[in-house]
PDB file of C-alpha atoms and ligand atoms in Angstrom:
ATOM      1  CA  MET S   1       0.000   0.000   0.000  1.00 50.00           C
ATOM      2  CA  ASN S   2       2.820   2.334   0.912  1.00 60.00           C
ATOM      3  CA  ARG S   3       4.544   1.689  -2.378  1.00 64.00           C
ATOM      4  CA  ILE S   4       1.328   2.377  -4.300  1.00 60.00           C
ATOM      5  CA  ALA S   5       0.806   5.574  -2.314  1.00 59.00           C
ATOM      6  CA  THR S   6       4.381   6.639  -3.063  1.00 63.00           C
ATOM      7  CA  ALA S   7       3.908   5.866  -6.740  1.00 63.00           C
ATOM      8  CA  TRP S   8       0.754   7.962  -6.790  1.00 64.00           C
ATOM      9  CA  SER S   9       2.413  10.907  -5.094  1.00 63.00           C
ATOM     10  CA  ARG S  10       5.343  10.661  -7.513  1.00 66.00           C
ATOM     11  CA  LEU S  11       2.914  10.658 -10.410  1.00 55.00           C
ATOM     12  CA  ALA S  12       1.076  13.641  -8.926  1.00 56.00           C
ATOM     13  CA  LEU S  13       4.369  15.481  -8.506  1.00 52.00           C
ATOM     14  CA  LEU S  14       5.349  14.660 -12.077  1.00 52.00           C
ATOM     15  CA  VAL S  15       2.018  16.002 -13.377  1.00 51.00           C
ATOM     16  CA  LEU S  16       2.411  19.160 -11.302  1.00 51.00           C
ATOM     17  CA  CYS S  17       5.974  19.732 -12.460  1.00 49.00           C
ATOM     18  CA  SER S  18       5.200  19.154 -16.113  1.00 53.00           C
ATOM     19  CA  ALA S  19       2.151  21.423 -16.116  1.00 54.00           C
ATOM     20  CA  ALA S  20       2.747  24.367 -18.431  1.00 53.00           C
ATOM     21  CA  PRO S  21       3.770  27.469 -16.470  1.00 51.00           C
ATOM     22  CA  LEU S  22       1.146  30.168 -16.311  1.00 56.00           C
ATOM     23  CA  PRO S  23       1.791  32.808 -18.957  1.00 61.00           C
ATOM     24  CA  ALA S  24       3.568  35.750 -17.338  1.00 71.00           C
ATOM     25  CA  LEU S  25       1.641  38.997 -17.369  1.00 85.00           C
ATOM     26  CA  ALA S  26       3.305  42.047 -18.841  1.00 93.00           C
ATOM     27  CA  ILE S  27       4.373  44.661 -16.352  1.00 96.00           C
ATOM     28  CA  PHE S  28       2.023  47.137 -14.630  1.00 96.00           C
ATOM     29  CA  GLN S  29      -1.634  46.660 -13.885  1.00 97.00           C
ATOM     30  CA  ASN S  30      -4.032  49.252 -15.283  1.00 98.00           C
ATOM     31  CA  GLY S  31      -1.016  50.779 -17.043  1.00 97.00           C
ATOM     32  CA  GLY S  32      -3.345  52.636 -19.400  1.00 97.00           C
ATOM     33  CA  PHE S  33      -5.801  53.878 -16.726  1.00 98.00           C
ATOM     34  CA  GLU S  34      -8.608  52.302 -18.721  1.00 97.00           C
ATOM     35  CA  THR S  35     -10.545  51.621 -15.510  1.00 98.00           C
ATOM     36  CA  ASN S  36     -11.085  55.414 -15.524  1.00 98.00           C
ATOM     37  CA  ALA S  37      -9.398  55.344 -12.107  1.00 98.00           C
ATOM     38  CA  TYR S  38      -6.029  54.855 -10.420  1.00 98.00           C
ATOM     39  CA  THR S  39      -6.791  51.179  -9.796  1.00 97.00           C
ATOM     40  CA  ALA S  40      -3.572  49.276  -8.846  1.00 98.00           C
ATOM     41  CA  TRP S  41      -1.626  52.545  -8.541  1.00 98.00           C
ATOM     42  CA  THR S  42      -0.639  54.412  -5.375  1.00 98.00           C
ATOM     43  CA  LEU S  43      -1.047  58.165  -5.349  1.00 98.00           C
ATOM     44  CA  GLY S  44       0.913  60.259  -2.888  1.00 98.00           C
ATOM     45  CA  GLY S  45       2.823  63.467  -2.560  1.00 98.00           C
ATOM     46  CA  GLY S  46       3.356  66.400  -0.252  1.00 98.00           C
ATOM     47  CA  THR S  47       4.894  69.794  -0.843  1.00 98.00           C
ATOM     48  CA  ASN S  48       7.908  70.955  -2.825  1.00 98.00           C
ATOM     49  CA  PRO S  49      10.662  72.666  -0.795  1.00 98.00           C
ATOM     50  CA  GLY S  50      12.729  73.116  -3.967  1.00 98.00           C
ATOM     51  CA  LEU S  51      15.187  70.821  -5.692  1.00 98.00           C
ATOM     52  CA  ALA S  52      18.468  70.112  -3.944  1.00 97.00           C
ATOM     53  CA  GLY S  53      21.732  71.079  -5.600  1.00 93.00           C
ATOM     54  CA  ALA S  54      22.154  72.430  -9.114  1.00 91.00           C
ATOM     55  CA  PRO S  55      21.346  71.151 -12.620  1.00 91.00           C
ATOM     56  CA  PRO S  56      21.536  68.532 -13.965  1.00 89.00           C
ATOM     57  CA  PHE S  57      19.005  67.262 -11.455  1.00 89.00           C
ATOM     58  CA  ASN S  58      18.416  63.582 -10.730  1.00 85.00           C
ATOM     59  CA  SER S  59      16.803  61.347  -8.130  1.00 85.00           C
ATOM     60  CA  ALA S  60      18.983  62.839  -5.378  1.00 89.00           C
ATOM     61  CA  SER S  61      17.662  66.326  -6.190  1.00 94.00           C
ATOM     62  CA  VAL S  62      14.000  65.494  -5.630  1.00 95.00           C
ATOM     63  CA  GLN S  63      12.761  66.589  -2.208  1.00 97.00           C
ATOM     64  CA  ILE S  64       9.218  66.102  -0.947  1.00 98.00           C
ATOM     65  CA  THR S  65       8.033  67.504   2.356  1.00 98.00           C
ATOM     66  CA  PRO S  66       5.506  65.007   3.754  1.00 97.00           C
ATOM     67  CA  GLY S  67       1.920  66.194   3.557  1.00 96.00           C
ATOM     68  CA  ALA S  68      -1.355  65.641   1.765  1.00 95.00           C
ATOM     69  CA  ALA S  69      -1.016  64.312  -1.787  1.00 96.00           C
ATOM     70  CA  GLY S  70      -1.288  66.791  -4.634  1.00 98.00           C
ATOM     71  CA  PRO S  71      -4.217  66.565  -7.061  1.00 98.00           C
ATOM     72  CA  ALA S  72      -4.712  63.813  -9.645  1.00 98.00           C
ATOM     73  CA  SER S  73      -7.468  63.143 -12.121  1.00 98.00           C
ATOM     74  CA  ILE S  74      -8.278  61.071 -15.201  1.00 98.00           C
ATOM     75  CA  VAL S  75      -9.187  62.696 -18.494  1.00 98.00           C
ATOM     76  CA  GLY S  76     -11.490  60.967 -20.938  1.00 97.00           C
ATOM     77  CA  PRO S  77     -12.757  61.164 -24.516  1.00 96.00           C
ATOM     78  CA  GLY S  78     -13.216  64.662 -25.933  1.00 95.00           C
ATOM     79  CA  SER S  79     -10.759  66.261 -23.515  1.00 96.00           C
ATOM     80  CA  THR S  80      -8.692  69.222 -24.599  1.00 97.00           C
ATOM     81  CA  ASP S  81      -6.159  71.334 -22.742  1.00 98.00           C
ATOM     82  CA  PRO S  82      -6.450  75.092 -23.316  1.00 98.00           C
ATOM     83  CA  LEU S  83      -2.993  75.624 -21.765  1.00 98.00           C
ATOM     84  CA  ALA S  84      -1.421  73.139 -24.189  1.00 98.00           C
ATOM     85  CA  PRO S  85      -3.687  73.239 -27.217  1.00 96.00           C
ATOM     86  CA  THR S  86      -1.873  70.768 -29.488  1.00 96.00           C
ATOM     87  CA  ILE S  87      -1.779  67.897 -26.984  1.00 96.00           C
ATOM     88  CA  GLN S  88      -3.960  65.021 -28.200  1.00 95.00           C
ATOM     89  CA  LEU S  89      -6.141  63.642 -25.402  1.00 97.00           C
ATOM     90  CA  PRO S  90      -6.702  60.937 -24.393  1.00 97.00           C
ATOM     91  CA  ARG S  91      -3.334  59.508 -25.435  1.00 97.00           C
ATOM     92  CA  VAL S  92      -4.045  55.751 -25.534  1.00 96.00           C
ATOM     93  CA  GLY S  93      -7.511  54.229 -25.355  1.00 96.00           C
ATOM     94  CA  GLN S  94     -10.263  56.158 -23.608  1.00 97.00           C
ATOM     95  CA  PHE S  95      -8.518  57.505 -20.521  1.00 98.00           C
ATOM     96  CA  THR S  96      -5.264  59.219 -19.593  1.00 98.00           C
ATOM     97  CA  ALA S  97      -3.882  60.090 -16.159  1.00 98.00           C
ATOM     98  CA  LYS S  98      -3.300  63.730 -15.210  1.00 98.00           C
ATOM     99  CA  LEU S  99      -0.978  64.165 -12.229  1.00 98.00           C
ATOM    100  CA  ASN S 100      -1.213  67.481 -10.374  1.00 98.00           C
ATOM    101  CA  ASP S 101      -3.095  70.436 -11.917  1.00 98.00           C
ATOM    102  CA  GLU S 102      -3.074  74.093 -12.983  1.00 98.00           C
ATOM    103  CA  GLY S 103      -3.169  75.453  -9.429  1.00 98.00           C
ATOM    104  CA  GLY S 104      -0.157  76.330  -7.284  1.00 97.00           C
ATOM    105  CA  GLY S 105       0.439  75.713  -3.602  1.00 98.00           C
ATOM    106  CA  ALA S 106       3.860  74.026  -4.043  1.00 98.00           C
ATOM    107  CA  LEU S 107       2.030  70.692  -4.230  1.00 98.00           C
ATOM    108  CA  VAL S 108       3.657  67.485  -5.365  1.00 98.00           C
ATOM    109  CA  THR S 109       1.746  64.516  -6.782  1.00 98.00           C
ATOM    110  CA  THR S 110       3.415  61.114  -6.959  1.00 98.00           C
ATOM    111  CA  LEU S 111       2.207  58.006  -8.795  1.00 98.00           C
ATOM    112  CA  ARG S 112       3.748  54.678  -7.934  1.00 98.00           C
ATOM    113  CA  GLN S 113       3.458  50.992  -8.796  1.00 98.00           C
ATOM    114  CA  THR S 114       5.675  48.042  -7.944  1.00 98.00           C
ATOM    115  CA  ASP S 115       5.750  44.961 -10.163  1.00 97.00           C
ATOM    116  CA  THR S 116       8.038  42.127 -11.190  1.00 97.00           C
ATOM    117  CA  VAL S 117       9.862  42.143 -14.518  1.00 97.00           C
ATOM    118  CA  SER S 118       8.990  38.923 -16.339  1.00 97.00           C
ATOM    119  CA  GLN S 119       9.671  37.087 -19.598  1.00 96.00           C
ATOM    120  CA  ALA S 120       6.562  38.819 -20.956  1.00 97.00           C
ATOM    121  CA  ASP S 121       8.437  42.134 -20.782  1.00 97.00           C
ATOM    122  CA  ILE S 122      11.280  41.025 -23.038  1.00 97.00           C
ATOM    123  CA  ASP S 123      11.325  42.608 -26.462  1.00 97.00           C
ATOM    124  CA  PRO S 124      12.340  39.920 -28.970  1.00 96.00           C
ATOM    125  CA  ALA S 125      14.095  42.639 -30.987  1.00 96.00           C
ATOM    126  CA  ASP S 126      16.934  42.905 -28.456  1.00 97.00           C
ATOM    127  CA  GLY S 127      16.190  40.190 -25.881  1.00 97.00           C
ATOM    128  CA  LEU S 128      16.010  42.764 -23.085  1.00 97.00           C
ATOM    129  CA  PRO S 129      13.155  43.814 -20.807  1.00 96.00           C
ATOM    130  CA  HIS S 130      11.574  47.167 -21.636  1.00 95.00           C
ATOM    131  CA  ILE S 131       9.322  49.611 -19.847  1.00 95.00           C
ATOM    132  CA  ARG S 132       7.435  51.901 -22.173  1.00 96.00           C
ATOM    133  CA  PHE S 133       5.001  54.750 -21.666  1.00 95.00           C
ATOM    134  CA  ALA S 134       4.047  58.173 -22.972  1.00 96.00           C
ATOM    135  CA  PHE S 135       4.127  61.462 -21.084  1.00 95.00           C
ATOM    136  CA  ALA S 136       3.333  65.110 -21.760  1.00 96.00           C
ATOM    137  CA  PRO S 137       4.383  67.711 -19.189  1.00 96.00           C
ATOM    138  CA  VAL S 138       2.485  71.014 -18.963  1.00 98.00           C
ATOM    139  CA  LEU S 139       4.374  73.383 -16.677  1.00 98.00           C
ATOM    140  CA  ASP S 140       3.988  77.048 -15.852  1.00 98.00           C
ATOM    141  CA  ASP S 141       7.250  78.919 -16.392  1.00 98.00           C
ATOM    142  CA  PRO S 142       7.573  81.735 -13.852  1.00 97.00           C
ATOM    143  CA  ASN S 143      11.307  81.983 -14.575  1.00 97.00           C
ATOM    144  CA  HIS S 144      12.323  81.192 -11.024  1.00 97.00           C
ATOM    145  CA  SER S 145      15.741  79.654 -10.412  1.00 97.00           C
ATOM    146  CA  PRO S 146      15.925  76.100 -11.835  1.00 97.00           C
ATOM    147  CA  ALA S 147      15.585  74.529  -8.373  1.00 97.00           C
ATOM    148  CA  GLU S 148      12.330  76.458  -7.773  1.00 98.00           C
ATOM    149  CA  GLN S 149      10.604  75.727 -11.090  1.00 98.00           C
ATOM    150  CA  PRO S 150       7.710  73.300 -11.608  1.00 98.00           C
ATOM    151  CA  TYR S 151       9.110  69.954 -12.755  1.00 97.00           C
ATOM    152  CA  PHE S 152       8.406  66.445 -13.956  1.00 96.00           C
ATOM    153  CA  TYR S 153      10.358  63.358 -12.916  1.00 95.00           C
ATOM    154  CA  VAL S 154      10.053  59.643 -13.599  1.00 93.00           C
ATOM    155  CA  VAL S 155      12.235  56.903 -12.201  1.00 93.00           C
ATOM    156  CA  VAL S 156      12.363  53.108 -12.356  1.00 92.00           C
ATOM    157  CA  LYS S 157      14.256  51.553  -9.469  1.00 93.00           C
ATOM    158  CA  ASN S 158      15.278  47.978  -8.810  1.00 93.00           C
ATOM    159  CA  LEU S 159      13.927  47.327  -5.323  1.00 94.00           C
ATOM    160  CA  ALA S 160      16.523  44.628  -4.605  1.00 91.00           C
ATOM    161  CA  ASP S 161      19.311  47.204  -4.315  1.00 91.00           C
ATOM    162  CA  ASN S 162      17.445  50.496  -4.852  1.00 91.00           C
ATOM    163  CA  SER S 163      19.508  51.122  -7.985  1.00 90.00           C
ATOM    164  CA  VAL S 164      18.160  53.511 -10.610  1.00 91.00           C
ATOM    165  CA  LEU S 165      17.449  51.593 -13.826  1.00 88.00           C
ATOM    166  CA  PHE S 166      16.012  54.572 -15.665  1.00 88.00           C
ATOM    167  CA  GLU S 167      15.163  58.180 -14.926  1.00 91.00           C
ATOM    168  CA  GLN S 168      13.903  61.253 -16.744  1.00 91.00           C
ATOM    169  CA  PHE S 169      13.745  64.766 -15.452  1.00 92.00           C
ATOM    170  CA  ALA S 170      12.752  68.153 -16.833  1.00 93.00           C
ATOM    171  CA  TYR S 171      11.967  71.428 -15.136  1.00 96.00           C
ATOM    172  CA  SER S 172       9.900  74.138 -16.757  1.00 96.00           C
ATOM    173  CA  GLY S 173      11.898  76.240 -19.193  1.00 94.00           C
ATOM    174  CA  GLN S 174      14.946  73.949 -19.039  1.00 95.00           C
ATOM    175  CA  ALA S 175      17.148  75.310 -21.797  1.00 91.00           C
ATOM    176  CA  ASN S 176      17.967  72.028 -23.549  1.00 91.00           C
ATOM    177  CA  VAL S 177      14.352  70.838 -23.628  1.00 93.00           C
ATOM    178  CA  GLN S 178      12.412  72.018 -26.655  1.00 93.00           C
ATOM    179  CA  PHE S 179       9.288  73.158 -24.860  1.00 95.00           C
ATOM    180  CA  LEU S 180       6.383  74.464 -26.878  1.00 97.00           C
ATOM    181  CA  GLN S 181       4.786  77.740 -25.854  1.00 97.00           C
ATOM    182  CA  GLY S 182       1.353  77.222 -24.343  1.00 98.00           C
ATOM    183  CA  ALA S 183      -1.157  79.787 -23.141  1.00 98.00           C
ATOM    184  CA  GLY S 184       0.342  82.695 -21.212  1.00 98.00           C
ATOM    185  CA  SER S 185       3.511  81.651 -19.416  1.00 98.00           C
ATOM    186  CA  TRP S 186       2.795  77.913 -19.724  1.00 98.00           C
ATOM    187  CA  LYS S 187       5.192  75.577 -21.513  1.00 97.00           C
ATOM    188  CA  TYR S 188       4.568  72.029 -22.595  1.00 97.00           C
ATOM    189  CA  LEU S 189       5.645  69.068 -24.654  1.00 95.00           C
ATOM    190  CA  GLU S 190       3.359  66.992 -26.803  1.00 95.00           C
ATOM    191  CA  PHE S 191       3.302  63.324 -25.812  1.00 95.00           C
ATOM    192  CA  GLN S 192       6.762  61.785 -25.819  1.00 93.00           C
ATOM    193  CA  ASN S 193       7.129  58.026 -26.124  1.00 93.00           C
ATOM    194  CA  VAL S 194       9.638  56.624 -23.664  1.00 91.00           C
ATOM    195  CA  ASP S 195      11.355  53.279 -24.201  1.00 93.00           C
ATOM    196  CA  ALA S 196      13.402  52.387 -21.124  1.00 91.00           C
ATOM    197  CA  VAL S 197      15.647  49.396 -21.815  1.00 92.00           C
ATOM    198  CA  LEU S 198      16.363  47.500 -18.617  1.00 93.00           C
ATOM    199  CA  PRO S 199      19.422  45.316 -18.097  1.00 92.00           C
ATOM    200  CA  ALA S 200      18.904  41.563 -18.505  1.00 94.00           C
ATOM    201  CA  SER S 201      19.597  41.243 -14.775  1.00 93.00           C
ATOM    202  CA  ALA S 202      16.273  43.007 -14.067  1.00 93.00           C
ATOM    203  CA  LEU S 203      14.414  39.837 -15.137  1.00 95.00           C
ATOM    204  CA  GLY S 204      12.604  38.398 -12.122  1.00 95.00           C
ATOM    205  CA  GLN S 205      13.367  41.485 -10.049  1.00 95.00           C
ATOM    206  CA  GLN S 206      10.841  43.760  -8.438  1.00 96.00           C
ATOM    207  CA  VAL S 207      10.918  47.243  -9.860  1.00 96.00           C
ATOM    208  CA  GLU S 208       9.209  50.371  -8.609  1.00 96.00           C
ATOM    209  CA  LEU S 209       8.014  53.004 -11.055  1.00 96.00           C
ATOM    210  CA  THR S 210       7.479  56.511  -9.685  1.00 97.00           C
ATOM    211  CA  VAL S 211       6.183  59.548 -11.554  1.00 97.00           C
ATOM    212  CA  ILE S 212       6.304  62.972  -9.913  1.00 98.00           C
ATOM    213  CA  ALA S 213       4.629  66.209 -11.034  1.00 98.00           C
ATOM    214  CA  SER S 214       5.395  69.290  -8.981  1.00 98.00           C
ATOM    215  CA  ASP S 215       4.306  72.906  -8.684  1.00 98.00           C
ATOM    216  CA  CYS S 216       6.956  75.586  -8.260  1.00 98.00           C
ATOM    217  CA  SER S 217       8.439  75.566  -4.778  1.00 98.00           C
ATOM    218  CA  LEU S 218       7.465  79.175  -4.053  1.00 98.00           C
ATOM    219  CA  GLY S 219       3.772  78.324  -4.199  1.00 97.00           C
ATOM    220  CA  GLY S 220       2.433  80.568  -6.953  1.00 97.00           C
ATOM    221  CA  HIS S 221       2.683  78.382 -10.046  1.00 98.00           C
ATOM    222  CA  GLY S 222       1.332  75.035 -11.124  1.00 98.00           C
ATOM    223  CA  GLY S 223       2.522  72.160 -13.243  1.00 98.00           C
ATOM    224  CA  TYR S 224       1.140  68.794 -14.243  1.00 98.00           C
ATOM    225  CA  VAL S 225       1.902  65.844 -16.441  1.00 98.00           C
ATOM    226  CA  TYR S 226      -0.237  63.498 -18.504  1.00 98.00           C
ATOM    227  CA  VAL S 227       0.916  59.875 -18.507  1.00 97.00           C
ATOM    228  CA  ASP S 228      -0.446  56.813 -20.280  1.00 97.00           C
ATOM    229  CA  GLY S 229       0.424  53.473 -21.829  1.00 97.00           C
ATOM    230  CA  PHE S 230       2.664  52.043 -19.059  1.00 97.00           C
ATOM    231  CA  GLY S 231       3.788  48.545 -19.961  1.00 97.00           C
ATOM    232  CA  SER S 232       6.450  46.726 -21.935  1.00 97.00           C
ATOM    233  CA  ALA S 233       4.742  46.850 -25.325  1.00 95.00           C
ATOM    234  CA  GLN S 234       5.165  49.668 -27.830  1.00 94.00           C
ATOM    235  CA  VAL S 235       2.895  52.578 -26.987  1.00 94.00           C
ATOM    236  CA  PRO S 236       0.233  52.571 -29.698  1.00 88.00           C
ATOM    237  CA  PRO S 237      -0.117  55.576 -32.010  1.00 84.00           C
ATOM    238  CA  ASP S 238      -2.269  58.416 -30.657  1.00 77.00           C
ATOM    239  CA  ASN S 239      -5.840  59.246 -31.598  1.00 64.00           C
ATOM    240  CA  SER S 240      -4.891  62.251 -33.715  1.00 59.00           C
ATOM    241  CA  GLY S 241      -5.340  60.482 -37.011  1.00 51.00           C
ATOM    242  CA  GLY S 242      -1.832  61.677 -37.906  1.00 46.00           C
ATOM    243  CA  PRO S 243       0.910  59.478 -39.332  1.00 42.00           C
ATOM    244  CA  GLN S 244       0.713  56.176 -37.474  1.00 36.00           C
ATOM    245  CA  GLY S 245       3.702  55.592 -35.284  1.00 36.00           C
ATOM    246  CA  ALA S 246       5.542  58.664 -36.586  1.00 32.00           C
ATOM    247  CA  PRO S 247       7.614  60.390 -33.913  1.00 36.00           C
ATOM    248  CA  HIS S 248       5.719  63.636 -34.505  1.00 31.00           C
ATOM    249  CA  ALA S 249       5.370  64.189 -30.754  1.00 32.00           C
ATOM    250  CA  VAL S 250       9.118  64.332 -30.275  1.00 29.00           C
ATOM    251  CA  PRO S 251      10.591  67.792 -30.887  1.00 30.00           C
ATOM    252  CA  ALA S 252      13.432  67.971 -33.412  1.00 26.00           C
ATOM    253  CA  LEU S 253      16.074  65.450 -32.476  1.00 25.00           C
ATOM    254  CA  GLY S 254      18.932  66.973 -34.466  1.00 25.00           C
ATOM    255  CA  PRO S 255      22.446  66.266 -33.225  1.00 26.00           C
ATOM    256  CA  ALA S 256      22.839  69.923 -32.222  1.00 27.00           C
ATOM    257  CA  GLY S 257      19.699  69.886 -30.145  1.00 28.00           C
ATOM    258  CA  LEU S 258      19.041  66.398 -28.918  1.00 31.00           C
ATOM    259  CA  GLY S 259      16.916  68.031 -26.265  1.00 37.00           C
ATOM    260  CA  LEU S 260      15.117  66.069 -23.643  1.00 42.00           C
ATOM    261  CA  LEU S 261      15.677  62.611 -25.045  1.00 43.00           C
ATOM    262  CA  GLY S 262      19.405  63.146 -25.552  1.00 40.00           C
ATOM    263  CA  VAL S 263      19.852  64.438 -22.045  1.00 41.00           C
ATOM    264  CA  LEU S 264      17.749  61.669 -20.661  1.00 43.00           C
ATOM    265  CA  LEU S 265      19.586  58.977 -22.573  1.00 42.00           C
ATOM    266  CA  ALA S 266      22.840  60.424 -21.273  1.00 43.00           C
ATOM    267  CA  LEU S 267      21.399  60.442 -17.752  1.00 42.00           C
ATOM    268  CA  THR S 268      20.324  56.849 -18.174  1.00 43.00           C
ATOM    269  CA  ALA S 269      23.734  55.842 -19.459  1.00 45.00           C
ATOM    270  CA  LEU S 270      25.323  57.610 -16.524  1.00 45.00           C
ATOM    271  CA  SER S 271      23.095  55.886 -14.002  1.00 45.00           C
ATOM    272  CA  MET S 272      23.695  52.529 -15.646  1.00 43.00           C
ATOM    273  CA  ARG S 273      27.443  53.124 -15.453  1.00 47.00           C
ATOM    274  CA  ARG S 274      27.174  54.269 -11.869  1.00 47.00           C
ATOM    275  CA  TRP S 275      25.202  51.245 -10.795  1.00 42.00           C
ATOM    276  CA  HIS S 276      26.874  48.608 -12.858  1.00 45.00           C
ATOM    277  CA  ALA S 277      30.444  49.716 -12.309  1.00 38.00           C
TER     278      ALA S 277
HETATM  279 CA1   CA O 301      -5.223  55.156 -21.476  1.00 59.42          CA
END
């Protein structure tokens, strides 16, 4: 009887072990905000005491004084932005997240989600995991000192060692970012597609994505950022009916003015070097 029982448990174990693994889900739940809510995301924030140090700013520059979270909303079909009239809303699908708002108060809004990088996040084109999304910052430009300006920041950290895998930063009016002129003193960028290539070692690791949108630190000027399409797949073309997949949202990427993406790629390369040295 014992031998039969053992045989049965071995068979059961064999069946269990040979069962096909569950297909891994691509990174980030509700990455497109299509629940018309911040389901699966954590909103937070506080107030902005000003950035630490001098440009170029990075994760060490970001300071948040604990307090109530800044505003956040979701924009839906038919939305327009009078401060940034050429932004196409919503960006992907029916809904797009809007972190922070037009008002001042030195408020900071943070958006965060932790997830595990899986095989489903590997792009067959290069065999590496990717995190992709689209963002469009709309920031008042009161011409304060750089550390006092409204800003946008996004970072992907590996939670195992808190290393920065990817980061992007821009403050309002930053000279090497090709901001468009919005209404009044507002500046903005049309949606930019971001493709963050993670190292192969990120596979199986927990990563934390954080997006921050901050007012100016002096309290009088607002700033916000639209974000959408978080995941590992290519961000689909927008709803503008324009050329499909054309990088029309990215301001001129000439070698003399690489602008935001050039700076950010350099920042990324720097952080990779720093953390993988
Ligand atoms: Ca969406």
